[in-house]
């Protein structure tokens, strides 16, 4: 592990991704017990997208490049 600012940023990103994943599971379970299944599925999917973006930030760049090619901007 790098002791500098880069190491701290990597550690925070990793822990943030883990926190988002735990929150996704927790909120999906809570909403499912309240019988709000659509809300549980929606919350889980949104937090999984957030997890993917935090865990691998280059995914957002790949998605934007793909979208601009589909629209024909570049």
Short mmCIF file of N, CA and C in Angstrom, two decimals:
data_model
loop_
_atom_site.label_atom_id
_atom_site.label_comp_id
_atom_site.label_asym_id
_atom_site.label_seq_id
_atom_site.Cartn_x
_atom_site.Cartn_y
_atom_site.Cartn_z
N UNK A 1 0.85 -1.18 0.00
CA UNK A 1 0.00 0.00 0.00
C UNK A 1 0.89 1.23 0.00
N UNK A 2 0.53 2.18 -0.83
CA UNK A 2 1.26 3.43 -0.92
C UNK A 2 0.87 4.34 0.23
N UNK A 3 1.86 4.95 0.90
CA UNK A 3 1.61 5.77 2.07
C UNK A 3 1.14 7.18 1.69
N UNK A 4 1.41 7.63 0.49
CA UNK A 4 1.10 8.99 0.09
C UNK A 4 -0.38 9.21 -0.18
N UNK A 5 -0.65 10.35 -0.81
CA UNK A 5 -2.02 10.74 -1.11
C UNK A 5 -2.68 9.76 -2.08
N UNK A 6 -1.91 9.24 -3.02
CA UNK A 6 -2.45 8.26 -3.96
C UNK A 6 -2.93 7.00 -3.25
N UNK A 7 -2.16 6.56 -2.26
CA UNK A 7 -2.56 5.40 -1.48
C UNK A 7 -3.82 5.65 -0.69
N UNK A 8 -3.93 6.85 -0.12
CA UNK A 8 -5.13 7.22 0.64
C UNK A 8 -6.34 7.27 -0.27
N UNK A 9 -6.16 7.81 -1.47
CA UNK A 9 -7.26 7.89 -2.42
C UNK A 9 -7.70 6.50 -2.88
N UNK A 10 -6.75 5.62 -3.12
CA UNK A 10 -7.09 4.24 -3.49
C UNK A 10 -7.83 3.53 -2.37
N UNK A 11 -7.36 3.72 -1.14
CA UNK A 11 -8.00 3.09 0.02
C UNK A 11 -9.43 3.61 0.19
N UNK A 12 -9.62 4.92 0.06
CA UNK A 12 -10.95 5.52 0.22
C UNK A 12 -11.89 5.04 -0.89
N UNK A 13 -11.38 4.90 -2.09
CA UNK A 13 -12.20 4.42 -3.19
C UNK A 13 -12.62 2.97 -2.96
N UNK A 14 -11.70 2.17 -2.47
CA UNK A 14 -12.02 0.76 -2.20
C UNK A 14 -13.05 0.64 -1.08
N UNK A 15 -12.86 1.39 -0.01
CA UNK A 15 -13.79 1.33 1.10
C UNK A 15 -15.16 1.91 0.73
N UNK A 16 -15.16 2.95 -0.10
CA UNK A 16 -16.42 3.52 -0.57
C UNK A 16 -17.19 2.53 -1.41
N UNK A 17 -16.50 1.80 -2.25
CA UNK A 17 -17.15 0.78 -3.07
C UNK A 17 -17.74 -0.31 -2.19
N UNK A 18 -17.02 -0.72 -1.18
CA UNK A 18 -17.55 -1.74 -0.25
C UNK A 18 -18.77 -1.21 0.50
N UNK A 19 -18.73 0.03 0.91
CA UNK A 19 -19.85 0.63 1.63
C UNK A 19 -21.09 0.71 0.74
N UNK A 20 -20.91 1.07 -0.52
CA UNK A 20 -22.04 1.13 -1.45
C UNK A 20 -22.64 -0.25 -1.65
N UNK A 21 -21.81 -1.26 -1.77
CA UNK A 21 -22.31 -2.63 -1.95
C UNK A 21 -23.09 -3.11 -0.73
N UNK A 22 -22.59 -2.82 0.45
CA UNK A 22 -23.30 -3.20 1.68
C UNK A 22 -24.63 -2.44 1.78
N UNK A 23 -24.63 -1.15 1.43
CA UNK A 23 -25.86 -0.36 1.46
C UNK A 23 -26.88 -0.90 0.47
N UNK A 24 -26.42 -1.32 -0.71
CA UNK A 24 -27.34 -1.87 -1.71
C UNK A 24 -28.03 -3.11 -1.18
N UNK A 25 -27.27 -3.99 -0.58
CA UNK A 25 -27.86 -5.21 -0.03
C UNK A 25 -28.80 -4.90 1.12
N UNK A 26 -28.39 -4.01 2.03
CA UNK A 26 -29.20 -3.65 3.19
C UNK A 26 -30.53 -3.03 2.77
N UNK A 27 -30.48 -2.02 1.88
CA UNK A 27 -31.72 -1.34 1.48
C UNK A 27 -32.62 -2.25 0.68
N UNK A 28 -32.05 -3.15 -0.12
CA UNK A 28 -32.87 -4.10 -0.87
C UNK A 28 -33.60 -5.04 0.09
N UNK A 29 -32.93 -5.49 1.13
CA UNK A 29 -33.57 -6.38 2.11
C UNK A 29 -34.64 -5.64 2.89
N UNK A 30 -34.35 -4.42 3.33
CA UNK A 30 -35.33 -3.65 4.10
C UNK A 30 -36.58 -3.39 3.26
N UNK A 31 -36.40 -2.95 2.03
CA UNK A 31 -37.55 -2.67 1.18
C UNK A 31 -38.31 -3.96 0.83
N UNK A 32 -37.62 -5.07 0.69
CA UNK A 32 -38.29 -6.33 0.39
C UNK A 32 -39.16 -6.77 1.56
N UNK A 33 -38.69 -6.57 2.78
CA UNK A 33 -39.50 -6.92 3.95
C UNK A 33 -40.71 -6.01 4.09
N UNK A 34 -40.63 -4.80 3.55
CA UNK A 34 -41.78 -3.89 3.56
C UNK A 34 -42.72 -4.17 2.37
N UNK A 35 -42.38 -5.16 1.59
CA UNK A 35 -43.14 -5.56 0.41
C UNK A 35 -43.17 -4.47 -0.66
N UNK A 36 -42.09 -3.76 -0.78
CA UNK A 36 -41.91 -2.77 -1.84
C UNK A 36 -40.85 -3.31 -2.79
N UNK A 37 -41.24 -4.32 -3.54
CA UNK A 37 -40.28 -5.07 -4.35
C UNK A 37 -39.71 -4.24 -5.49
N UNK A 38 -40.53 -3.39 -6.11
CA UNK A 38 -40.03 -2.55 -7.20
C UNK A 38 -38.99 -1.57 -6.66
N UNK A 39 -39.26 -1.00 -5.50
CA UNK A 39 -38.29 -0.10 -4.87
C UNK A 39 -37.00 -0.82 -4.50
N UNK A 40 -37.13 -2.06 -4.03
CA UNK A 40 -35.95 -2.84 -3.66
C UNK A 40 -35.09 -3.14 -4.88
N UNK A 41 -35.73 -3.54 -5.96
CA UNK A 41 -34.98 -3.85 -7.18
C UNK A 41 -34.36 -2.58 -7.75
N UNK A 42 -35.12 -1.49 -7.79
CA UNK A 42 -34.60 -0.22 -8.31
C UNK A 42 -33.44 0.30 -7.49
N UNK A 43 -33.56 0.27 -6.18
CA UNK A 43 -32.49 0.73 -5.30
C UNK A 43 -31.25 -0.12 -5.48
N UNK A 44 -31.44 -1.43 -5.56
CA UNK A 44 -30.31 -2.33 -5.73
C UNK A 44 -29.59 -2.06 -7.05
N UNK A 45 -30.34 -1.86 -8.13
CA UNK A 45 -29.72 -1.61 -9.43
C UNK A 45 -28.99 -0.28 -9.47
N UNK A 46 -29.59 0.76 -8.91
CA UNK A 46 -28.94 2.08 -8.90
C UNK A 46 -27.66 2.03 -8.09
N UNK A 47 -27.69 1.38 -6.93
CA UNK A 47 -26.49 1.30 -6.11
C UNK A 47 -25.44 0.37 -6.74
N UNK A 48 -25.85 -0.60 -7.52
CA UNK A 48 -24.87 -1.42 -8.23
C UNK A 48 -24.16 -0.61 -9.32
N UNK A 49 -24.90 0.27 -9.98
CA UNK A 49 -24.26 1.16 -10.97
C UNK A 49 -23.28 2.09 -10.27
N UNK A 50 -23.69 2.63 -9.12
CA UNK A 50 -22.79 3.49 -8.35
C UNK A 50 -21.55 2.72 -7.91
N UNK A 51 -21.73 1.47 -7.51
CA UNK A 51 -20.60 0.64 -7.12
C UNK A 51 -19.63 0.44 -8.28
N UNK A 52 -20.18 0.18 -9.47
CA UNK A 52 -19.33 -0.03 -10.64
C UNK A 52 -18.53 1.22 -10.97
N UNK A 53 -19.16 2.39 -10.83
CA UNK A 53 -18.48 3.64 -11.14
C UNK A 53 -17.40 3.94 -10.11
N UNK A 54 -17.67 3.68 -8.84
CA UNK A 54 -16.68 3.96 -7.80
C UNK A 54 -15.55 2.94 -7.85
N UNK A 55 -15.87 1.69 -8.07
CA UNK A 55 -14.84 0.65 -8.07
C UNK A 55 -13.93 0.76 -9.29
N UNK A 56 -14.50 1.10 -10.44
CA UNK A 56 -13.72 1.22 -11.68
C UNK A 56 -14.16 2.49 -12.40
N UNK A 57 -13.53 3.63 -12.09
CA UNK A 57 -13.96 4.91 -12.68
C UNK A 57 -13.82 4.97 -14.20
N UNK A 58 -12.98 4.14 -14.78
CA UNK A 58 -12.82 4.17 -16.23
C UNK A 58 -14.06 3.68 -16.95
N UNK A 59 -14.96 3.00 -16.24
CA UNK A 59 -16.21 2.52 -16.84
C UNK A 59 -17.05 3.70 -17.33
N UNK A 60 -17.08 4.78 -16.56
CA UNK A 60 -17.86 5.96 -16.94
C UNK A 60 -17.32 6.56 -18.24
N UNK A 61 -16.01 6.59 -18.40
CA UNK A 61 -15.42 7.08 -19.64
C UNK A 61 -15.75 6.19 -20.81
N UNK A 62 -15.72 4.89 -20.61
CA UNK A 62 -16.06 3.95 -21.68
C UNK A 62 -17.51 4.09 -22.11
N UNK A 63 -18.40 4.28 -21.14
CA UNK A 63 -19.82 4.45 -21.46
C UNK A 63 -20.04 5.74 -22.24
N UNK A 64 -19.38 6.82 -21.84
CA UNK A 64 -19.57 8.08 -22.54
C UNK A 64 -19.00 8.02 -23.95
N UNK A 65 -17.87 7.35 -24.14
CA UNK A 65 -17.32 7.18 -25.49
C UNK A 65 -18.26 6.36 -26.37
N UNK A 66 -18.83 5.31 -25.82
CA UNK A 66 -19.77 4.49 -26.57
C UNK A 66 -21.02 5.28 -26.94
N UNK A 67 -21.52 6.10 -26.01
CA UNK A 67 -22.73 6.88 -26.28
C UNK A 67 -22.48 7.94 -27.35
N UNK A 68 -21.32 8.58 -27.33
CA UNK A 68 -21.03 9.59 -28.36
C UNK A 68 -20.86 8.94 -29.73
N UNK A 69 -20.34 7.74 -29.79
CA UNK A 69 -20.24 7.04 -31.08
C UNK A 69 -21.63 6.65 -31.60
N UNK A 70 -22.52 6.25 -30.69
CA UNK A 70 -23.86 5.88 -31.10
C UNK A 70 -24.64 7.07 -31.64
N UNK A 71 -24.45 8.22 -31.00
CA UNK A 71 -25.16 9.43 -31.42
C UNK A 71 -24.52 10.01 -32.67
N UNK A 72 -23.24 9.81 -32.83
CA UNK A 72 -22.53 10.30 -34.00
C UNK A 72 -21.95 11.68 -33.80
N UNK A 73 -21.61 12.03 -32.58
CA UNK A 73 -21.04 13.35 -32.29
C UNK A 73 -19.61 13.43 -32.79
N UNK A 74 -18.84 12.36 -32.65
CA UNK A 74 -17.44 12.40 -33.10
C UNK A 74 -17.24 11.69 -34.39
#
